[in-house]
mmCIF file of C-alpha atoms in Angstrom:
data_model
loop_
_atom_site.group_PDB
_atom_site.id
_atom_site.type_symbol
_atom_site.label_atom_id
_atom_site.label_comp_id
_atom_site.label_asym_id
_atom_site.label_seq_id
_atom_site.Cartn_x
_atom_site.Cartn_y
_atom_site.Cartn_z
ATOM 1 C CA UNK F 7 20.164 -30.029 15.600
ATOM 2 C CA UNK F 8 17.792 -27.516 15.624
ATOM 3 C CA UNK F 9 17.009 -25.292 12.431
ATOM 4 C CA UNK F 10 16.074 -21.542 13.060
ATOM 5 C CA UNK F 11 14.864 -19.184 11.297
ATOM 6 C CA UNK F 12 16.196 -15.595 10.939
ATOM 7 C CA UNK F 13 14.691 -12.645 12.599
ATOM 8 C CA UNK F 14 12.479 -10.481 10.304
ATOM 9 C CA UNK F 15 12.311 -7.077 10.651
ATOM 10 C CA UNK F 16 8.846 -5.151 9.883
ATOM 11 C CA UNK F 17 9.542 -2.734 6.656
ATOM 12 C CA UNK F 18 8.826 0.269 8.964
ATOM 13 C CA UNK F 19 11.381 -0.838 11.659
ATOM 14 C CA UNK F 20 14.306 -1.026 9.313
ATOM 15 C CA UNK F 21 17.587 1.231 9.623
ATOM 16 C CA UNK F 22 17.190 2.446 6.012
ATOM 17 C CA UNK F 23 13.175 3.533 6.220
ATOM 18 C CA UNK F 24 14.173 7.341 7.049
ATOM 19 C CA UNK F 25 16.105 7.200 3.677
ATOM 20 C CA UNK F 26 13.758 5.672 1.998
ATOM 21 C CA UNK F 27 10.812 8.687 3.390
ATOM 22 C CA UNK F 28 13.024 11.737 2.382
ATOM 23 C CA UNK F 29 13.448 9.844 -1.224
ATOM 24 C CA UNK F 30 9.772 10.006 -1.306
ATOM 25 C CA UNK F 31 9.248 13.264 -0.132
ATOM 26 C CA UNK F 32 12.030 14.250 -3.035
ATOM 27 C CA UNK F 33 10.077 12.867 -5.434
ATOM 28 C CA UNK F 34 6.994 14.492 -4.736
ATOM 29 C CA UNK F 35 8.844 17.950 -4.231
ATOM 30 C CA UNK F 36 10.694 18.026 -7.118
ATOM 31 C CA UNK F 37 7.016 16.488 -9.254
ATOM 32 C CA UNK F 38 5.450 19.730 -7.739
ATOM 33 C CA UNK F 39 8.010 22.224 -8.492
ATOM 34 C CA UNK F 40 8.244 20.540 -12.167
ATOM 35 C CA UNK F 41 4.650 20.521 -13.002
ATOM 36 C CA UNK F 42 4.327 24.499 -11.455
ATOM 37 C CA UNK F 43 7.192 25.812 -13.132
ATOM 38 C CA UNK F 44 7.874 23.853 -16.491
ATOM 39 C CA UNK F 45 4.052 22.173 -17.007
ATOM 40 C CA UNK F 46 2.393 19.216 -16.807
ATOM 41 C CA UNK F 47 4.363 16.752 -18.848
ATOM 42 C CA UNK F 48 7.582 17.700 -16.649
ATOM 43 C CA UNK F 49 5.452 17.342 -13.900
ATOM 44 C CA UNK F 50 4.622 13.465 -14.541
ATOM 45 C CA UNK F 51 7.957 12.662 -16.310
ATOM 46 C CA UNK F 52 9.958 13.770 -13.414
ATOM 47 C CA UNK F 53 7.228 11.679 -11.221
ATOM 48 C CA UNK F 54 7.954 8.609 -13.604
ATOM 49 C CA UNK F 55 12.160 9.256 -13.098
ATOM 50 C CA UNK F 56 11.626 9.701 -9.292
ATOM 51 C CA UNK F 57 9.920 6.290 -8.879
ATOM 52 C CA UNK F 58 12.101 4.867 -11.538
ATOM 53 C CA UNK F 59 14.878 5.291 -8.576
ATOM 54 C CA UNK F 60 12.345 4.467 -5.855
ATOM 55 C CA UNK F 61 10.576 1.545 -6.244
ATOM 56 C CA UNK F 62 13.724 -0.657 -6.857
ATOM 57 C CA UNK F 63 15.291 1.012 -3.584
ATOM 58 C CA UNK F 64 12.237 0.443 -1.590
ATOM 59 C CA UNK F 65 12.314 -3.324 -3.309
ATOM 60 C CA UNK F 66 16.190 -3.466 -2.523
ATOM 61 C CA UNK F 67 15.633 -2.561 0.950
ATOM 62 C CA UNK F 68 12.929 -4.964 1.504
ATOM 63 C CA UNK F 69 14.847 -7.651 0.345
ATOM 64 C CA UNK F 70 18.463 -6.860 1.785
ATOM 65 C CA UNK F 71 18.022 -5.626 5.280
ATOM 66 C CA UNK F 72 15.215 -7.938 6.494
ATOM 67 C CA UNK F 73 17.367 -10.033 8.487
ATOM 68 C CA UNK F 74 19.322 -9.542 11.292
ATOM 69 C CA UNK F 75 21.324 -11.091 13.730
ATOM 70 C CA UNK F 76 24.665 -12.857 13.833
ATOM 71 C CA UNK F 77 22.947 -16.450 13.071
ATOM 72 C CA UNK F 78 21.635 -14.797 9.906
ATOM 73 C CA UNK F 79 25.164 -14.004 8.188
ATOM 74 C CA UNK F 80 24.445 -15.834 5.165
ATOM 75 C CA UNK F 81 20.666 -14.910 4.805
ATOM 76 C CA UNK F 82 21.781 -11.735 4.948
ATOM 77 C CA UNK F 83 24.681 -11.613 2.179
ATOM 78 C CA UNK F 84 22.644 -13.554 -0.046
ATOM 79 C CA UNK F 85 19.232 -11.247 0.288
ATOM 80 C CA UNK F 86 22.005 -8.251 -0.702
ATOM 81 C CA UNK F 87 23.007 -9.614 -3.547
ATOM 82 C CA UNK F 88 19.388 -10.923 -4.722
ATOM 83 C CA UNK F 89 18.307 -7.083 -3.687
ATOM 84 C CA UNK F 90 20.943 -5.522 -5.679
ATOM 85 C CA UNK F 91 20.007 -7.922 -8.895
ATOM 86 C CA UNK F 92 16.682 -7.161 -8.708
ATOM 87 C CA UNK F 93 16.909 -3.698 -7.925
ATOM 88 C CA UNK F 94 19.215 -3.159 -11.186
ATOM 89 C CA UNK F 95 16.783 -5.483 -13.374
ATOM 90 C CA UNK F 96 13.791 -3.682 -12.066
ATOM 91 C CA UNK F 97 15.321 -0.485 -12.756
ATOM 92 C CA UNK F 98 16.417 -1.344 -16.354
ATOM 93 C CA UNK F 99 12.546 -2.607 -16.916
ATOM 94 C CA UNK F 100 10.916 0.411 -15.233
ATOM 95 C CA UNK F 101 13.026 3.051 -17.648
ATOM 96 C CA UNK F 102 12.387 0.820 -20.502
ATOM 97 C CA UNK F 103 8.484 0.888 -19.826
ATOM 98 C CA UNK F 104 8.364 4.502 -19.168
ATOM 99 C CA UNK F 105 10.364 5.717 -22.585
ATOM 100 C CA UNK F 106 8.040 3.162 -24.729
ATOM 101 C CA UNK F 107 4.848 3.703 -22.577
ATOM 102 C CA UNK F 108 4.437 7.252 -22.028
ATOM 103 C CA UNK F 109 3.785 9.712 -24.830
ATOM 104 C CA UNK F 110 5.081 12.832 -24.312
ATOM 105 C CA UNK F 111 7.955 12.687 -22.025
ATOM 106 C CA UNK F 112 10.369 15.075 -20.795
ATOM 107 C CA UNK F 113 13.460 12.723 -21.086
ATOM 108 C CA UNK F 114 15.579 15.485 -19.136
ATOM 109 C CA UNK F 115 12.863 15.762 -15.867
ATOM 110 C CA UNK F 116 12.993 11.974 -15.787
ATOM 111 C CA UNK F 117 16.426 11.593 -15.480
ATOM 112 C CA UNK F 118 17.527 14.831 -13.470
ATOM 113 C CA UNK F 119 14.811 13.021 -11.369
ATOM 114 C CA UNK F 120 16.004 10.146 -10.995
ATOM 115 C CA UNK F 121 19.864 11.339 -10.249
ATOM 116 C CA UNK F 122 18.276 13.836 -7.704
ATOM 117 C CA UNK F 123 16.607 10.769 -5.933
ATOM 118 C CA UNK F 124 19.882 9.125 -5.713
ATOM 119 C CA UNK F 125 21.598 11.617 -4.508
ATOM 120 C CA UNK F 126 19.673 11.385 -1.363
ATOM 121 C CA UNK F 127 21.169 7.825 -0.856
ATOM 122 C CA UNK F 128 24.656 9.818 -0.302
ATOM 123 C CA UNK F 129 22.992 11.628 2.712
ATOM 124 C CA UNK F 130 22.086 8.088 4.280
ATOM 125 C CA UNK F 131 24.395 8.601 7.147
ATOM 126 C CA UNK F 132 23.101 11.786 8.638
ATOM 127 C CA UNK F 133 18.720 10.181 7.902
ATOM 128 C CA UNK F 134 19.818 6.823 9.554
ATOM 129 C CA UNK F 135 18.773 6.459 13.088
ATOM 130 C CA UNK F 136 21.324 3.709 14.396
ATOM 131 C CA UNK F 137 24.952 5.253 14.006
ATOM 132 C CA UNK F 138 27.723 3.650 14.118
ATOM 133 C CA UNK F 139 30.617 3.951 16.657
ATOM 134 C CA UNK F 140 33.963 4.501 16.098
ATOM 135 C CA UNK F 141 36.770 3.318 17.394
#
C-alpha cells in the first residue's frame, strides 16, 4: 500500500486569503485614523490590538486550511483543531505581552481594535472567492 501525502496549498492560494487582506487593511485603517484623530499612543495601541487578532488568524489559517482533498479528511480535522489551539494560546500570549510590554497603552484602542478586526471574520462569506452552492 502506497502512503500519500496531502495536497498543500500555497498561503496565497487559500479560500480564506481575501479575509485575511481586508483584516489587514482594517488594521492599518483604523491605526491611521487612531493615531490622526486621538494621537500617537492610540495610534500604536490600536496597531498592537489589530495584530493581536491577526497574527493568530493568519497562523490559524496557515495551519487549518492547508490541505485539501477528500484523501486528506483527517489531516485536515486535525490541522483545525491544532490551528484553533494555537491560535487561542497565541492570542492569550500576544495580549499578555502587549499589556506588560508596552508603556503607555490605550487599553480601549487595543481592544475596540481587536473586536473591529474580528468583526471582519463575520463578512467572510461575501470576501471568499469559492461560494458555496445550495441545494
Amino acid at each position: 500500500m502506497e502512503t500519500r501525502t496531502p495536497n498543500r496549498l500555497p498561503f496565497h492560494r487559500l479560500a480564506v486569503f481575501p479575509v485575511l487582506m481586508a483584516q489587514f487593511s482594517v488594521v492599518l485603517i483604523a491605526a491611521l485614523a487612531l493615531w490622526q484623530w486621538k494621537g500617537v499612543v492610540a495610534g500604536y495601541s490600536s496597531l498592537c490590538g489589530g495584530l493581536i487578532a491577526l497574527l493568530p488568524n493568519i497562523y490559524f489559517a496557515h495551519r487549518a486550511f492547508r490541505f485539501s482533498g477528500a484523501r486528506a479528511a483527517q489531516a485536515i480535522v486535525r490541522s483545525f483543531y491544532a490551528g484553533e489551539a494555537g491560535k487561542l494560546i497565541l492570542t492569550a500570549v500576544l495580549f499578555a505581552l502587549t499589556f506588560a510590554g508596552v508603556k503607555p497603552l490605550a487599553p480601549l484602542a487595543v481592544f475596540g481594535v481587536f473586536v473591529l478586526t474580528q468583526l471582519v471574520s463575520w463578512f467572510a462569506p461575501l470576501l471568499m472567492r469559492t461560494r458555496l452552492s445550495r441545494p
